[in-house]
PDB file of C-alpha atoms in Angstrom:
ATOM      1  CA  ASP P   1     127.830 -13.806  39.430  1.00  0.00           C
ATOM      2  CA  ILE P   2     128.870 -16.417  37.743  1.00  0.00           C
ATOM      3  CA  GLN P   3     126.279 -19.268  37.138  1.00  0.00           C
ATOM      4  CA  MET P   4     127.252 -23.241  37.330  1.00  0.00           C
ATOM      5  CA  THR P   5     124.862 -25.577  34.941  1.00  0.00           C
ATOM      6  CA  GLN P   6     125.534 -28.561  35.946  1.00  0.00           C
ATOM      7  CA  SER P   7     124.433 -32.163  34.204  1.00  0.00           C
ATOM      8  CA  PRO P   8     122.853 -34.604  33.972  1.00  0.00           C
ATOM      9  CA  SER P   9     120.796 -34.083  37.294  1.00  0.00           C
ATOM     10  CA  THR P  10     120.204 -37.375  37.596  1.00  0.00           C
ATOM     11  CA  LEU P  11     122.017 -40.344  35.947  1.00  0.00           C
ATOM     12  CA  SER P  12     121.225 -43.996  35.891  1.00  0.00           C
ATOM     13  CA  ALA P  13     124.768 -46.510  35.770  1.00  0.00           C
ATOM     14  CA  SER P  14     125.808 -49.807  36.623  1.00  0.00           C
ATOM     15  CA  VAL P  15     128.670 -50.745  38.382  1.00  0.00           C
ATOM     16  CA  GLY P  16     131.435 -51.135  36.133  1.00  0.00           C
ATOM     17  CA  ASP P  17     130.087 -48.290  33.740  1.00  0.00           C
ATOM     18  CA  ARG P  18     132.041 -45.331  32.175  1.00  0.00           C
ATOM     19  CA  VAL P  19     130.656 -42.254  33.806  1.00  0.00           C
ATOM     20  CA  THR P  20     130.834 -38.488  32.791  1.00  0.00           C
ATOM     21  CA  ILE P  21     128.894 -35.850  34.439  1.00  0.00           C
ATOM     22  CA  THR P  22     129.499 -32.420  32.933  1.00  0.00           C
ATOM     23  CA  CYS P  23     129.610 -28.385  34.810  1.00  0.00           C
ATOM     24  CA  ARG P  24     130.130 -25.301  32.420  1.00  0.00           C
ATOM     25  CA  ALA P  25     130.655 -22.071  34.037  1.00  0.00           C
ATOM     26  CA  SER P  26     129.136 -18.371  32.355  1.00  0.00           C
ATOM     27  CA  GLN P  27     132.195 -17.001  32.393  1.00  0.00           C
ATOM     28  CA  SER P  28     135.804 -18.270  32.160  1.00  0.00           C
ATOM     29  CA  ILE P  29     136.676 -19.245  36.184  1.00  0.00           C
ATOM     30  CA  GLY P  30     140.015 -21.228  34.845  1.00  0.00           C
ATOM     31  CA  THR P  31     141.061 -23.501  36.574  1.00  0.00           C
ATOM     32  CA  SER P  32     139.076 -23.084  39.857  1.00  0.00           C
ATOM     33  CA  LEU P  33     137.139 -25.705  40.299  1.00  0.00           C
ATOM     34  CA  ALA P  34     136.667 -28.304  42.377  1.00  0.00           C
ATOM     35  CA  TRP P  35     134.306 -31.516  42.819  1.00  0.00           C
ATOM     36  CA  TYR P  36     132.585 -32.714  45.532  1.00  0.00           C
ATOM     37  CA  GLN P  37     130.874 -36.178  46.217  1.00  0.00           C
ATOM     38  CA  GLN P  38     127.558 -36.146  48.964  1.00  0.00           C
ATOM     39  CA  LYS P  39     126.020 -38.794  50.046  1.00  0.00           C
ATOM     40  CA  PRO P  40     123.054 -39.225  52.394  1.00  0.00           C
ATOM     41  CA  GLY P  41     122.267 -37.778  55.436  1.00  0.00           C
ATOM     42  CA  LYS P  42     126.438 -36.958  55.210  1.00  0.00           C
ATOM     43  CA  ALA P  43     129.099 -34.724  54.364  1.00  0.00           C
ATOM     44  CA  PRO P  44     130.474 -33.769  51.134  1.00  0.00           C
ATOM     45  CA  ARG P  45     133.868 -35.129  50.930  1.00  0.00           C
ATOM     46  CA  LEU P  46     136.560 -33.546  48.479  1.00  0.00           C
ATOM     47  CA  LEU P  47     137.480 -35.629  44.651  1.00  0.00           C
ATOM     48  CA  ILE P  48     139.089 -32.781  42.624  1.00  0.00           C
ATOM     49  CA  TYR P  49     140.317 -29.539  42.919  1.00  0.00           C
ATOM     50  CA  LYS P  50     141.905 -27.039  40.511  1.00  0.00           C
ATOM     51  CA  ALA P  51     139.997 -29.211  37.918  1.00  0.00           C
ATOM     52  CA  SER P  52     142.097 -32.014  37.714  1.00  0.00           C
ATOM     53  CA  SER P  53     143.992 -32.428  40.610  1.00  0.00           C
ATOM     54  CA  LEU P  54     142.843 -35.675  42.863  1.00  0.00           C
ATOM     55  CA  GLU P  55     142.913 -34.872  47.041  1.00  0.00           C
ATOM     56  CA  SER P  56     144.622 -37.650  49.399  1.00  0.00           C
ATOM     57  CA  GLY P  57     142.969 -40.865  49.327  1.00  0.00           C
ATOM     58  CA  VAL P  58     140.226 -40.647  46.147  1.00  0.00           C
ATOM     59  CA  PRO P  59     140.036 -43.352  43.951  1.00  0.00           C
ATOM     60  CA  SER P  60     142.395 -43.078  40.813  1.00  0.00           C
ATOM     61  CA  ARG P  61     138.775 -44.028  38.956  1.00  0.00           C
ATOM     62  CA  PHE P  62     137.924 -40.741  39.894  1.00  0.00           C
ATOM     63  CA  SER P  63     139.139 -37.818  37.167  1.00  0.00           C
ATOM     64  CA  GLY P  64     138.632 -34.093  36.271  1.00  0.00           C
ATOM     65  CA  SER P  65     139.140 -32.180  33.061  1.00  0.00           C
ATOM     66  CA  GLY P  66     138.416 -28.963  31.803  1.00  0.00           C
ATOM     67  CA  SER P  67     139.675 -24.992  32.105  1.00  0.00           C
ATOM     68  CA  GLY P  68     137.973 -22.047  31.189  1.00  0.00           C
ATOM     69  CA  THR P  69     133.605 -22.665  31.334  1.00  0.00           C
ATOM     70  CA  GLU P  70     133.712 -26.218  31.124  1.00  0.00           C
ATOM     71  CA  PHE P  71     134.663 -28.835  33.111  1.00  0.00           C
ATOM     72  CA  THR P  72     134.044 -32.798  33.329  1.00  0.00           C
ATOM     73  CA  LEU P  73     134.232 -35.459  36.296  1.00  0.00           C
ATOM     74  CA  THR P  74     135.092 -39.039  34.484  1.00  0.00           C
ATOM     75  CA  ILE P  75     134.461 -42.115  36.782  1.00  0.00           C
ATOM     76  CA  SER P  76     135.910 -45.020  34.735  1.00  0.00           C
ATOM     77  CA  SER P  77     134.703 -47.849  36.139  1.00  0.00           C
ATOM     78  CA  LEU P  78     131.531 -47.448  38.963  1.00  0.00           C
ATOM     79  CA  GLN P  79     131.611 -49.358  42.281  1.00  0.00           C
ATOM     80  CA  SER P  80     128.746 -49.896  44.016  1.00  0.00           C
ATOM     81  CA  ASP P  81     130.031 -47.470  46.750  1.00  0.00           C
ATOM     82  CA  ASP P  82     129.994 -44.364  44.108  1.00  0.00           C
ATOM     83  CA  PHE P  83     126.479 -44.240  43.890  1.00  0.00           C
ATOM     84  CA  ALA P  84     125.900 -40.953  45.667  1.00  0.00           C
ATOM     85  CA  THR P  85     125.383 -37.273  44.409  1.00  0.00           C
ATOM     86  CA  TYR P  86     127.681 -34.832  42.866  1.00  0.00           C
ATOM     87  CA  TYR P  87     128.599 -31.109  42.754  1.00  0.00           C
ATOM     88  CA  CYS P  88     130.921 -28.902  41.725  1.00  0.00           C
ATOM     89  CA  GLN P  89     131.934 -25.762  42.907  1.00  0.00           C
ATOM     90  CA  GLN P  90     133.384 -22.911  41.644  1.00  0.00           C
ATOM     91  CA  TYR P  91     135.961 -20.480  44.060  1.00  0.00           C
ATOM     92  CA  ASN P  92     137.381 -17.982  40.982  1.00  0.00           C
ATOM     93  CA  SER P  93     135.276 -15.635  42.403  1.00  0.00           C
ATOM     94  CA  TYR P  94     134.472 -15.864  46.511  1.00  0.00           C
ATOM     95  CA  SER P  95     131.515 -12.936  45.983  1.00  0.00           C
ATOM     96  CA  PRO P  96     129.836 -15.596  45.645  1.00  0.00           C
ATOM     97  CA  TYR P  97     130.713 -18.987  45.873  1.00  0.00           C
ATOM     98  CA  ILE P  98     128.413 -21.011  43.572  1.00  0.00           C
ATOM     99  CA  PHE P  99     127.671 -24.552  43.751  1.00  0.00           C
ATOM    100  CA  GLY P 100     125.987 -26.989  40.787  1.00  0.00           C
ATOM    101  CA  GLN P 101     122.417 -28.323  41.276  1.00  0.00           C
ATOM    102  CA  GLY P 102     124.322 -31.498  41.659  1.00  0.00           C
ATOM    103  CA  THR P 103     123.996 -34.800  39.393  1.00  0.00           C
ATOM    104  CA  LYS P 104     122.473 -37.538  41.249  1.00  0.00           C
ATOM    105  CA  LEU P 105     123.714 -40.679  40.320  1.00  0.00           C
ATOM    106  CA  GLU P 106     121.768 -43.631  40.505  1.00  0.00           C
ATOM    107  CA  ILE P 107     121.828 -47.494  40.359  1.00  0.00           C
ATOM    108  CA  LYS P 108     120.370 -48.900  36.398  1.00  0.00           C
TER     109      LYS P 108
ATOM    110  CA  GLU T   1     143.746 -34.652  62.504  1.00  0.00           C
ATOM    111  CA  VAL T   2     141.502 -31.762  61.173  1.00  0.00           C
ATOM    112  CA  GLN T   3     138.387 -31.931  62.632  1.00  0.00           C
ATOM    113  CA  LEU T   4     135.096 -29.965  62.443  1.00  0.00           C
ATOM    114  CA  LEU T   5     132.174 -30.069  64.639  1.00  0.00           C
ATOM    115  CA  GLU T   6     128.996 -27.858  64.489  1.00  0.00           C
ATOM    116  CA  SER T   7     126.417 -27.663  67.280  1.00  0.00           C
ATOM    117  CA  GLY T   8     123.364 -25.088  68.704  1.00  0.00           C
ATOM    118  CA  GLY T   9     121.280 -26.133  65.463  1.00  0.00           C
ATOM    119  CA  GLY T  10     117.451 -26.865  66.789  1.00  0.00           C
ATOM    120  CA  LEU T  11     114.348 -25.058  65.691  1.00  0.00           C
ATOM    121  CA  VAL T  12     113.510 -21.655  66.123  1.00  0.00           C
ATOM    122  CA  GLN T  13     109.943 -19.561  65.178  1.00  0.00           C
ATOM    123  CA  PRO T  14     109.984 -17.071  62.753  1.00  0.00           C
ATOM    124  CA  GLY T  15     112.163 -13.184  63.288  1.00  0.00           C
ATOM    125  CA  GLY T  16     113.918 -15.563  65.984  1.00  0.00           C
ATOM    126  CA  SER T  17     117.802 -15.904  66.707  1.00  0.00           C
ATOM    127  CA  LEU T  18     120.360 -18.461  66.690  1.00  0.00           C
ATOM    128  CA  ARG T  19     123.869 -19.213  67.482  1.00  0.00           C
ATOM    129  CA  LEU T  20     125.483 -21.931  65.699  1.00  0.00           C
ATOM    130  CA  SER T  21     129.276 -23.150  66.887  1.00  0.00           C
ATOM    131  CA  CYS T  22     132.084 -25.383  65.125  1.00  0.00           C
ATOM    132  CA  ALA T  23     135.127 -26.615  66.874  1.00  0.00           C
ATOM    133  CA  ALA T  24     138.159 -26.752  65.451  1.00  0.00           C
ATOM    134  CA  SER T  25     141.084 -28.941  66.069  1.00  0.00           C
ATOM    135  CA  GLY T  26     144.080 -29.980  64.644  1.00  0.00           C
ATOM    136  CA  PHE T  27     145.197 -27.409  62.356  1.00  0.00           C
ATOM    137  CA  THR T  28     145.760 -23.383  63.248  1.00  0.00           C
ATOM    138  CA  PHE T  29     143.473 -22.141  63.312  1.00  0.00           C
ATOM    139  CA  SER T  30     143.597 -18.540  63.189  1.00  0.00           C
ATOM    140  CA  ILE T  31     145.393 -18.887  59.823  1.00  0.00           C
ATOM    141  CA  TYR T  32     143.060 -20.788  57.491  1.00  0.00           C
ATOM    142  CA  ALA T  33     139.429 -18.584  55.907  1.00  0.00           C
ATOM    143  CA  MET T  34     136.395 -20.802  56.813  1.00  0.00           C
ATOM    144  CA  SER T  35     133.177 -21.076  55.656  1.00  0.00           C
ATOM    145  CA  TRP T  36     129.266 -22.182  56.814  1.00  0.00           C
ATOM    146  CA  VAL T  37     127.361 -23.792  53.813  1.00  0.00           C
ATOM    147  CA  ARG T  38     123.778 -24.996  54.392  1.00  0.00           C
ATOM    148  CA  GLN T  39     121.556 -27.084  52.684  1.00  0.00           C
ATOM    149  CA  ALA T  40     117.772 -26.869  52.396  1.00  0.00           C
ATOM    150  CA  PRO T  41     115.838 -30.281  52.733  1.00  0.00           C
ATOM    151  CA  GLY T  42     116.262 -32.009  49.891  1.00  0.00           C
ATOM    152  CA  LYS T  43     118.224 -29.397  48.184  1.00  0.00           C
ATOM    153  CA  GLY T  44     121.470 -28.491  46.982  1.00  0.00           C
ATOM    154  CA  LEU T  45     124.459 -26.889  48.936  1.00  0.00           C
ATOM    155  CA  GLU T  46     124.456 -22.982  48.865  1.00  0.00           C
ATOM    156  CA  TRP T  47     127.329 -20.668  50.540  1.00  0.00           C
ATOM    157  CA  VAL T  48     126.601 -18.544  53.256  1.00  0.00           C
ATOM    158  CA  SER T  49     129.702 -16.838  54.790  1.00  0.00           C
ATOM    159  CA  GLY T  50     132.961 -17.125  54.933  1.00  0.00           C
ATOM    160  CA  ILE T  51     136.082 -15.104  56.983  1.00  0.00           C
ATOM    161  CA  SER T  52     139.448 -14.768  55.559  1.00  0.00           C
ATOM    162  CA  GLY T  53     142.758 -15.944  58.007  1.00  0.00           C
ATOM    163  CA  SER T  54     144.253 -14.083  60.306  1.00  0.00           C
ATOM    164  CA  GLY T  55     147.148 -12.700  58.009  1.00  0.00           C
ATOM    165  CA  SER T  56     144.598 -11.759  55.787  1.00  0.00           C
ATOM    166  CA  GLY T  57     142.784  -9.993  58.078  1.00  0.00           C
ATOM    167  CA  ASP T  58     139.969 -11.745  58.587  1.00  0.00           C
ATOM    168  CA  ILE T  59     137.422  -9.848  56.127  1.00  0.00           C
ATOM    169  CA  THR T  60     134.402 -11.118  56.229  1.00  0.00           C
ATOM    170  CA  TYR T  61     131.705 -12.021  53.367  1.00  0.00           C
ATOM    171  CA  TYR T  62     128.336 -12.889  53.067  1.00  0.00           C
ATOM    172  CA  ALA T  63     126.096 -14.497  50.277  1.00  0.00           C
ATOM    173  CA  ASP T  64     123.334 -12.017  49.189  1.00  0.00           C
ATOM    174  CA  SER T  65     120.464 -13.976  50.650  1.00  0.00           C
ATOM    175  CA  VAL T  66     121.684 -13.239  54.872  1.00  0.00           C
ATOM    176  CA  ARG T  67     123.553 -10.512  54.268  1.00  0.00           C
ATOM    177  CA  GLY T  68     122.461  -7.945  56.520  1.00  0.00           C
ATOM    178  CA  ARG T  69     120.666 -10.626  58.981  1.00  0.00           C
ATOM    179  CA  PHE T  70     124.114 -13.546  59.838  1.00  0.00           C
ATOM    180  CA  THR T  71     126.985 -12.509  61.531  1.00  0.00           C
ATOM    181  CA  ILE T  72     130.208 -14.945  61.287  1.00  0.00           C
ATOM    182  CA  SER T  73     133.136 -14.695  63.497  1.00  0.00           C
ATOM    183  CA  ARG T  74     135.969 -16.479  65.587  1.00  0.00           C
ATOM    184  CA  ASP T  75     137.318 -16.895  68.504  1.00  0.00           C
ATOM    185  CA  THR T  76     140.662 -18.116  67.878  1.00  0.00           C
ATOM    186  CA  SER T  77     141.489 -18.096  71.566  1.00  0.00           C
ATOM    187  CA  LYS T  78     139.039 -21.520  71.443  1.00  0.00           C
ATOM    188  CA  ASN T  79     139.702 -22.553  68.276  1.00  0.00           C
ATOM    189  CA  ILE T  80     135.345 -22.130  67.549  1.00  0.00           C
ATOM    190  CA  LEU T  81     133.920 -20.781  64.425  1.00  0.00           C
ATOM    191  CA  TYR T  82     130.802 -18.760  64.623  1.00  0.00           C
ATOM    192  CA  LEU T  83     127.507 -18.415  62.657  1.00  0.00           C
ATOM    193  CA  GLU T  84     124.853 -15.467  64.361  1.00  0.00           C
ATOM    194  CA  MET T  85     121.518 -16.196  62.407  1.00  0.00           C
ATOM    195  CA  ASN T  86     119.052 -12.625  63.497  1.00  0.00           C
ATOM    196  CA  SER T  87     115.584 -12.108  61.725  1.00  0.00           C
ATOM    197  CA  LEU T  88     115.353 -16.049  60.541  1.00  0.00           C
ATOM    198  CA  ARG T  89     112.679 -16.907  57.834  1.00  0.00           C
ATOM    199  CA  PRO T  90     111.744 -19.851  57.217  1.00  0.00           C
ATOM    200  CA  GLU T  91     113.313 -20.545  53.926  1.00  0.00           C
ATOM    201  CA  ASP T  92     116.462 -20.431  56.287  1.00  0.00           C
ATOM    202  CA  THR T  93     115.870 -24.291  57.054  1.00  0.00           C
ATOM    203  CA  ALA T  94     118.484 -26.183  56.161  1.00  0.00           C
ATOM    204  CA  VAL T  95     121.443 -28.429  57.059  1.00  0.00           C
ATOM    205  CA  TYR T  96     124.440 -26.258  58.280  1.00  0.00           C
ATOM    206  CA  TYR T  97     128.038 -27.401  57.409  1.00  0.00           C
ATOM    207  CA  CYS T  98     130.904 -25.775  58.355  1.00  0.00           C
ATOM    208  CA  ALA T  99     134.440 -26.033  56.102  1.00  0.00           C
ATOM    209  CA  LYS T 100     137.750 -25.274  56.118  1.00  0.00           C
ATOM    210  CA  HIS T 101     139.403 -23.227  53.148  1.00  0.00           C
ATOM    211  CA  PRO T 102     142.712 -25.447  52.845  1.00  0.00           C
ATOM    212  CA  GLY T 103     145.002 -23.001  50.880  1.00  0.00           C
ATOM    213  CA  ILE T 104     147.677 -20.655  52.262  1.00  0.00           C
ATOM    214  CA  TYR T 105     150.841 -19.190  51.406  1.00  0.00           C
ATOM    215  CA  CYS T 106     153.290 -17.816  54.146  1.00  0.00           C
ATOM    216  CA  ASN T 107     155.598 -14.799  53.193  1.00  0.00           C
ATOM    217  CA  ARG T 108     158.170 -13.571  55.703  1.00  0.00           C
ATOM    218  CA  GLY T 109     156.549 -15.330  58.869  1.00  0.00           C
ATOM    219  CA  ILE T 110     153.210 -14.125  57.849  1.00  0.00           C
ATOM    220  CA  CYS T 111     150.794 -16.576  55.981  1.00  0.00           C
ATOM    221  CA  TYR T 112     147.690 -15.601  54.704  1.00  0.00           C
ATOM    222  CA  SER T 113     145.221 -17.801  53.123  1.00  0.00           C
ATOM    223  CA  LEU T 114     143.316 -18.477  49.646  1.00  0.00           C
ATOM    224  CA  LEU T 115     139.396 -18.446  49.368  1.00  0.00           C
ATOM    225  CA  ASP T 116     139.484 -21.181  47.713  1.00  0.00           C
ATOM    226  CA  TRP T 117     137.627 -24.751  47.986  1.00  0.00           C
ATOM    227  CA  PHE T 118     136.322 -26.383  50.783  1.00  0.00           C
ATOM    228  CA  ASP T 119     137.574 -29.251  53.081  1.00  0.00           C
ATOM    229  CA  PRO T 120     137.176 -30.407  55.351  1.00  0.00           C
ATOM    230  CA  TRP T 121     133.600 -30.240  56.386  1.00  0.00           C
ATOM    231  CA  GLY T 122     132.014 -30.983  59.789  1.00  0.00           C
ATOM    232  CA  GLN T 123     128.811 -32.599  59.713  1.00  0.00           C
ATOM    233  CA  GLY T 124     126.840 -30.405  60.258  1.00  0.00           C
ATOM    234  CA  THR T 125     123.805 -28.333  62.539  1.00  0.00           C
ATOM    235  CA  PRO T 126     119.689 -29.049  61.427  1.00  0.00           C
ATOM    236  CA  VAL T 127     117.863 -25.389  61.950  1.00  0.00           C
ATOM    237  CA  ILE T 128     114.135 -25.427  61.329  1.00  0.00           C
ATOM    238  CA  VAL T 129     112.844 -21.833  61.145  1.00  0.00           C
ATOM    239  CA  SER T 130     108.662 -22.339  61.478  1.00  0.00           C
ATOM    240  CA  SER T 131     106.177 -21.520  63.854  1.00  0.00           C
TER     241      SER T 131
END
């Protein structure tokens, strides 16, 4: 199975900061990577698909990059609404789909 | 607007059974692949099971942790996705989400589902396995 390693597990930042979350795959997955945002008690929300495509309705301060085994999610200028947990997910191999362990973005 | 609404969760004893439902609306349900994803309390996301669209043969897929105990199916006449869960264990305790795989391609009048990312997700239904 493909393993996904997300870092950091926790990130403390302030409104206006630029933050980057990294996701590494144990083998190449091309650009078959998605990013989700989840707030407490809510379902995950798709932010990015195909590693760098922004889902409709998602603010442009979110961006994704990478291919192969290393990927990043960047928030260019943190807003208060962005404090949440973020997950990456590979879909290159559907048996099984694997999520990263999550990055909790906290207010500093 | 695509909507997914789960139901059927609850408290069940170890070894028991439960059937989850996910009512879908706003899209041609039979064409698209669907999945169940769960989240144990305070933990991350775990994919549980998926089913391809009708054009792709309604093929089913399972995580190793549930294979042989859980069964995914769909009723296209009612636009409902199901997850039949048997031999439940305390480690199956989680919020269960259904999710749509948005990708399809159509060729000569047949549409084939893609097992891609998850969008959208339902609001989730909680399952607690405890004596």
